[in-house]
Coordinates of C-alpha atoms in Angstrom, one line a residue:
X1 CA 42.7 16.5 -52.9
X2 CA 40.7 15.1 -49.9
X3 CA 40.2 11.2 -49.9
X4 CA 37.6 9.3 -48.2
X5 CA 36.6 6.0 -47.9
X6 CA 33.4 4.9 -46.1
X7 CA 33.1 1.6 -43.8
X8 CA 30.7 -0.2 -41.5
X9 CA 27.7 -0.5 -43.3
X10 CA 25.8 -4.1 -43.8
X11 CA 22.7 -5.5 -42.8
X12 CA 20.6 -4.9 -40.1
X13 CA 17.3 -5.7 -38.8
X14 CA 14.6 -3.4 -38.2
X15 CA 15.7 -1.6 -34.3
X16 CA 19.1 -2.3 -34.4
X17 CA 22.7 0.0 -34.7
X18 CA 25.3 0.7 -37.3
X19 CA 28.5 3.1 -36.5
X20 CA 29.7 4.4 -39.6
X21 CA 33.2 5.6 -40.5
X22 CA 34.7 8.0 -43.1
X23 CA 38.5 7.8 -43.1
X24 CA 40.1 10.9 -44.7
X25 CA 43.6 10.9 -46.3
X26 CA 43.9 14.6 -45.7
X27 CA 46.4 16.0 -42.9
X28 CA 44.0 19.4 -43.0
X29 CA 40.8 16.9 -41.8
X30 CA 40.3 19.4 -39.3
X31 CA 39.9 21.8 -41.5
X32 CA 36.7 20.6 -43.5
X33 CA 33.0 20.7 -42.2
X34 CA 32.3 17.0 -42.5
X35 CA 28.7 15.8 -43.8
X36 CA 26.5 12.6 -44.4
X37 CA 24.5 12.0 -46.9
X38 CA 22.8 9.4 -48.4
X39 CA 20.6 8.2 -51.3
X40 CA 18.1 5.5 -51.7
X41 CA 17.1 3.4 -55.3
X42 CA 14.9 5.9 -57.6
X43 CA 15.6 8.8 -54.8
X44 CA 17.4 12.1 -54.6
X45 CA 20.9 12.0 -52.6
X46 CA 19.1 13.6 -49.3
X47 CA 21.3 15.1 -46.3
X48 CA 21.5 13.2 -42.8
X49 CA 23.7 15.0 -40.7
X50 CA 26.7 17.4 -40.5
X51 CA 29.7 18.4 -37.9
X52 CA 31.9 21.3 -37.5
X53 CA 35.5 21.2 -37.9
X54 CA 35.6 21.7 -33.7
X55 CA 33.3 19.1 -33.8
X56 CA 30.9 21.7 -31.6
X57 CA 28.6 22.1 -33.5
X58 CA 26.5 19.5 -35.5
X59 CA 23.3 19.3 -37.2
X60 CA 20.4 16.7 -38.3
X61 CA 17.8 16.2 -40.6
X62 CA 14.6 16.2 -38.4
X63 CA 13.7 12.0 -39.3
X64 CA 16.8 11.1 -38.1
X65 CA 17.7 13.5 -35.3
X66 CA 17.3 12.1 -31.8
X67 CA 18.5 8.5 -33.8
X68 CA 21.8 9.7 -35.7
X69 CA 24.7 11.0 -33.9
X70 CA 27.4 12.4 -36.0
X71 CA 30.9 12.3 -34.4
X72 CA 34.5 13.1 -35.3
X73 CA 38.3 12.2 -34.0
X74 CA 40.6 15.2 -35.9
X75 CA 43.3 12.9 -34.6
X76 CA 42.1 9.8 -36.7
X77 CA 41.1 11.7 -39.4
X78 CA 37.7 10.2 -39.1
X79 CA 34.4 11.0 -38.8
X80 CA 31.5 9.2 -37.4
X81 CA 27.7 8.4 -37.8
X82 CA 26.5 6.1 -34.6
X83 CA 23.0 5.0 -36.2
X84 CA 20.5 3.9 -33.7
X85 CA 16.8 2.6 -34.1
X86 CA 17.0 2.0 -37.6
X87 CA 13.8 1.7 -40.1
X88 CA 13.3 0.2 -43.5
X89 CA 12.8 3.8 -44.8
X90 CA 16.6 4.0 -43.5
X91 CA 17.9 1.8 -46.2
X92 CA 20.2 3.8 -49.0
X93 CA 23.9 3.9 -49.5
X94 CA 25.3 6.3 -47.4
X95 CA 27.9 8.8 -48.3
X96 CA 30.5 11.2 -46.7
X97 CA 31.6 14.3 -47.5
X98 CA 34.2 17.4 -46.6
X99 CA 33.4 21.0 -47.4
X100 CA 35.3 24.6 -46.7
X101 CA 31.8 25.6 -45.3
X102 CA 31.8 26.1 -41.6
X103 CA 28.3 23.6 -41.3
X104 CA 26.5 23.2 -44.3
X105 CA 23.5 21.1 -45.4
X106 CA 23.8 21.9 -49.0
X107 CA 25.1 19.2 -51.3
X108 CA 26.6 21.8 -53.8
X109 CA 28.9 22.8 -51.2
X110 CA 30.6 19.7 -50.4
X111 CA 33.9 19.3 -52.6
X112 CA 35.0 15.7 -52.1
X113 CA 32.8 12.5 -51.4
X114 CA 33.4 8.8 -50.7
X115 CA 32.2 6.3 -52.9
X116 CA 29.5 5.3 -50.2
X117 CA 28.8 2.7 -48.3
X118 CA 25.4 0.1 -48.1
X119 CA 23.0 0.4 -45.2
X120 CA 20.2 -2.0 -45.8
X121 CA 17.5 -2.6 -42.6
X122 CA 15.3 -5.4 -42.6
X123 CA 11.5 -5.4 -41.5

Protein backbone atom coordinates (compact mmCIF):
# COMPACT_ATOMS: atom_id res chain seq x y z
CA UNK A 1 0.00 0.00 0.00
CA UNK A 2 1.54 3.28 -1.45
CA UNK A 3 0.90 6.42 0.74
CA UNK A 4 1.00 9.89 -0.45
CA UNK A 5 0.43 13.14 0.86
CA UNK A 6 0.33 16.26 -1.30
CA UNK A 7 1.94 19.78 -0.08
CA UNK A 8 2.64 23.35 -1.39
CA UNK A 9 -0.45 24.44 -2.74
CA UNK A 10 -2.04 28.01 -1.60
CA UNK A 11 -2.89 31.13 -3.18
CA UNK A 12 -1.43 32.76 -5.94
CA UNK A 13 -1.93 35.60 -8.10
CA UNK A 14 -2.41 35.48 -11.69
CA UNK A 15 1.64 35.03 -13.28
CA UNK A 16 3.08 33.64 -10.41
CA UNK A 17 4.78 29.93 -9.23
CA UNK A 18 3.77 27.00 -7.07
CA UNK A 19 6.27 23.80 -6.51
CA UNK A 20 4.27 21.03 -5.53
CA UNK A 21 5.21 17.96 -3.59
CA UNK A 22 3.88 14.39 -3.25
CA UNK A 23 5.72 12.56 -0.47
CA UNK A 24 5.34 8.68 -0.80
CA UNK A 25 5.63 6.28 2.16
CA UNK A 26 6.67 3.47 -0.12
CA UNK A 27 10.40 2.19 -0.16
CA UNK A 28 9.54 0.73 -3.99
CA UNK A 29 8.83 4.77 -5.01
CA UNK A 30 11.01 4.14 -7.76
CA UNK A 31 9.16 1.60 -8.88
CA UNK A 32 5.79 3.53 -9.68
CA UNK A 33 5.16 5.90 -12.80
CA UNK A 34 4.18 8.97 -10.85
CA UNK A 35 1.21 11.29 -12.18
CA UNK A 36 -0.69 14.67 -11.57
CA UNK A 37 -3.82 15.30 -11.82
CA UNK A 38 -6.24 17.59 -10.90
CA UNK A 39 -9.90 18.60 -10.75
CA UNK A 40 -11.74 21.83 -10.71
CA UNK A 41 -15.54 22.63 -8.95
CA UNK A 42 -18.34 20.99 -11.40
CA UNK A 43 -15.34 19.44 -13.57
CA UNK A 44 -13.91 16.03 -14.46
CA UNK A 45 -10.55 15.01 -12.62
CA UNK A 46 -8.38 15.93 -15.90
CA UNK A 47 -4.58 14.80 -16.22
CA UNK A 48 -1.57 17.41 -16.00
CA UNK A 49 1.44 15.71 -16.17
CA UNK A 50 3.34 12.38 -15.70
CA UNK A 51 7.09 10.93 -15.04
CA UNK A 52 8.80 7.81 -15.46
CA UNK A 53 10.18 5.75 -12.71
CA UNK A 54 13.97 6.85 -14.28
CA UNK A 55 12.52 10.04 -14.24
CA UNK A 56 13.55 10.16 -18.20
CA UNK A 57 10.80 10.29 -19.51
CA UNK A 58 7.82 12.66 -18.71
CA UNK A 59 4.83 13.87 -20.34
CA UNK A 60 2.19 16.99 -20.41
CA UNK A 61 -1.08 17.96 -21.18
CA UNK A 62 -0.74 20.42 -24.09
CA UNK A 63 -2.30 23.71 -21.79
CA UNK A 64 0.16 23.23 -19.41
CA UNK A 65 3.24 22.03 -21.19
CA UNK A 66 5.92 24.56 -21.67
CA UNK A 67 4.45 25.98 -17.91
CA UNK A 68 4.46 22.58 -15.79
CA UNK A 69 7.53 20.80 -15.09
CA UNK A 70 7.10 17.44 -13.37
CA UNK A 71 10.18 16.35 -11.38
CA UNK A 72 11.18 13.43 -9.10
CA UNK A 73 14.00 12.61 -6.19
CA UNK A 74 13.72 8.40 -5.89
CA UNK A 75 15.94 9.21 -2.92
CA UNK A 76 13.22 11.50 -1.18
CA UNK A 77 10.52 9.55 -2.24
CA UNK A 78 9.00 12.61 -3.77
CA UNK A 79 7.78 13.80 -6.75
CA UNK A 80 7.51 17.22 -8.09
CA UNK A 81 5.28 19.65 -10.07
CA UNK A 82 7.31 23.25 -10.47
CA UNK A 83 4.12 25.38 -11.80
CA UNK A 84 5.01 28.50 -13.58
CA UNK A 85 2.76 31.26 -15.28
CA UNK A 86 -0.28 30.31 -13.56
CA UNK A 87 -3.99 31.24 -14.90
CA UNK A 88 -7.31 31.46 -13.23
CA UNK A 89 -8.34 28.47 -15.45
CA UNK A 90 -5.41 26.86 -13.35
CA UNK A 91 -7.39 26.78 -10.15
CA UNK A 92 -8.51 22.97 -8.97
CA UNK A 93 -7.21 20.75 -6.24
CA UNK A 94 -4.45 19.00 -7.45
CA UNK A 95 -3.77 15.38 -6.91
CA UNK A 96 -0.93 12.75 -7.18
CA UNK A 97 -0.75 9.51 -8.12
CA UNK A 98 1.52 6.17 -8.50
CA UNK A 99 0.79 3.50 -11.14
CA UNK A 100 2.76 -0.03 -12.28
CA UNK A 101 2.35 1.59 -15.81
CA UNK A 102 5.59 2.62 -17.30
CA UNK A 103 3.95 6.42 -18.27
CA UNK A 104 0.49 6.61 -18.29
CA UNK A 105 -2.14 9.36 -18.83
CA UNK A 106 -5.01 7.26 -17.97
CA UNK A 107 -6.74 7.76 -14.61
CA UNK A 108 -7.97 4.10 -14.42
CA UNK A 109 -4.42 3.10 -14.26
CA UNK A 110 -3.25 4.87 -11.30
CA UNK A 111 -3.67 2.65 -8.06
CA UNK A 112 -3.05 4.92 -5.11
CA UNK A 113 -3.84 8.79 -4.91
CA UNK A 114 -3.28 11.57 -2.33
CA UNK A 115 -6.03 13.34 -0.84
CA UNK A 116 -4.97 16.49 -2.99
CA UNK A 117 -3.92 19.56 -2.46
CA UNK A 118 -5.69 23.41 -3.22
CA UNK A 119 -4.25 25.57 -5.98
CA UNK A 120 -6.32 28.67 -6.24
CA UNK A 121 -4.83 31.73 -8.82
CA UNK A 122 -6.19 34.99 -8.53
CA UNK A 123 -6.99 37.41 -11.51
Amino acid sequence: QVQLVESGGGLVQAGGSLRLSCAASERTFNNYCMGWFRQAPGKEREFVAAISWTGGSTYYAASVKGRFTISRDNAKNTVYLQMNSLKPENTAVYFCAASEAVLTTTPMQYDYWGQGTQVTVSS
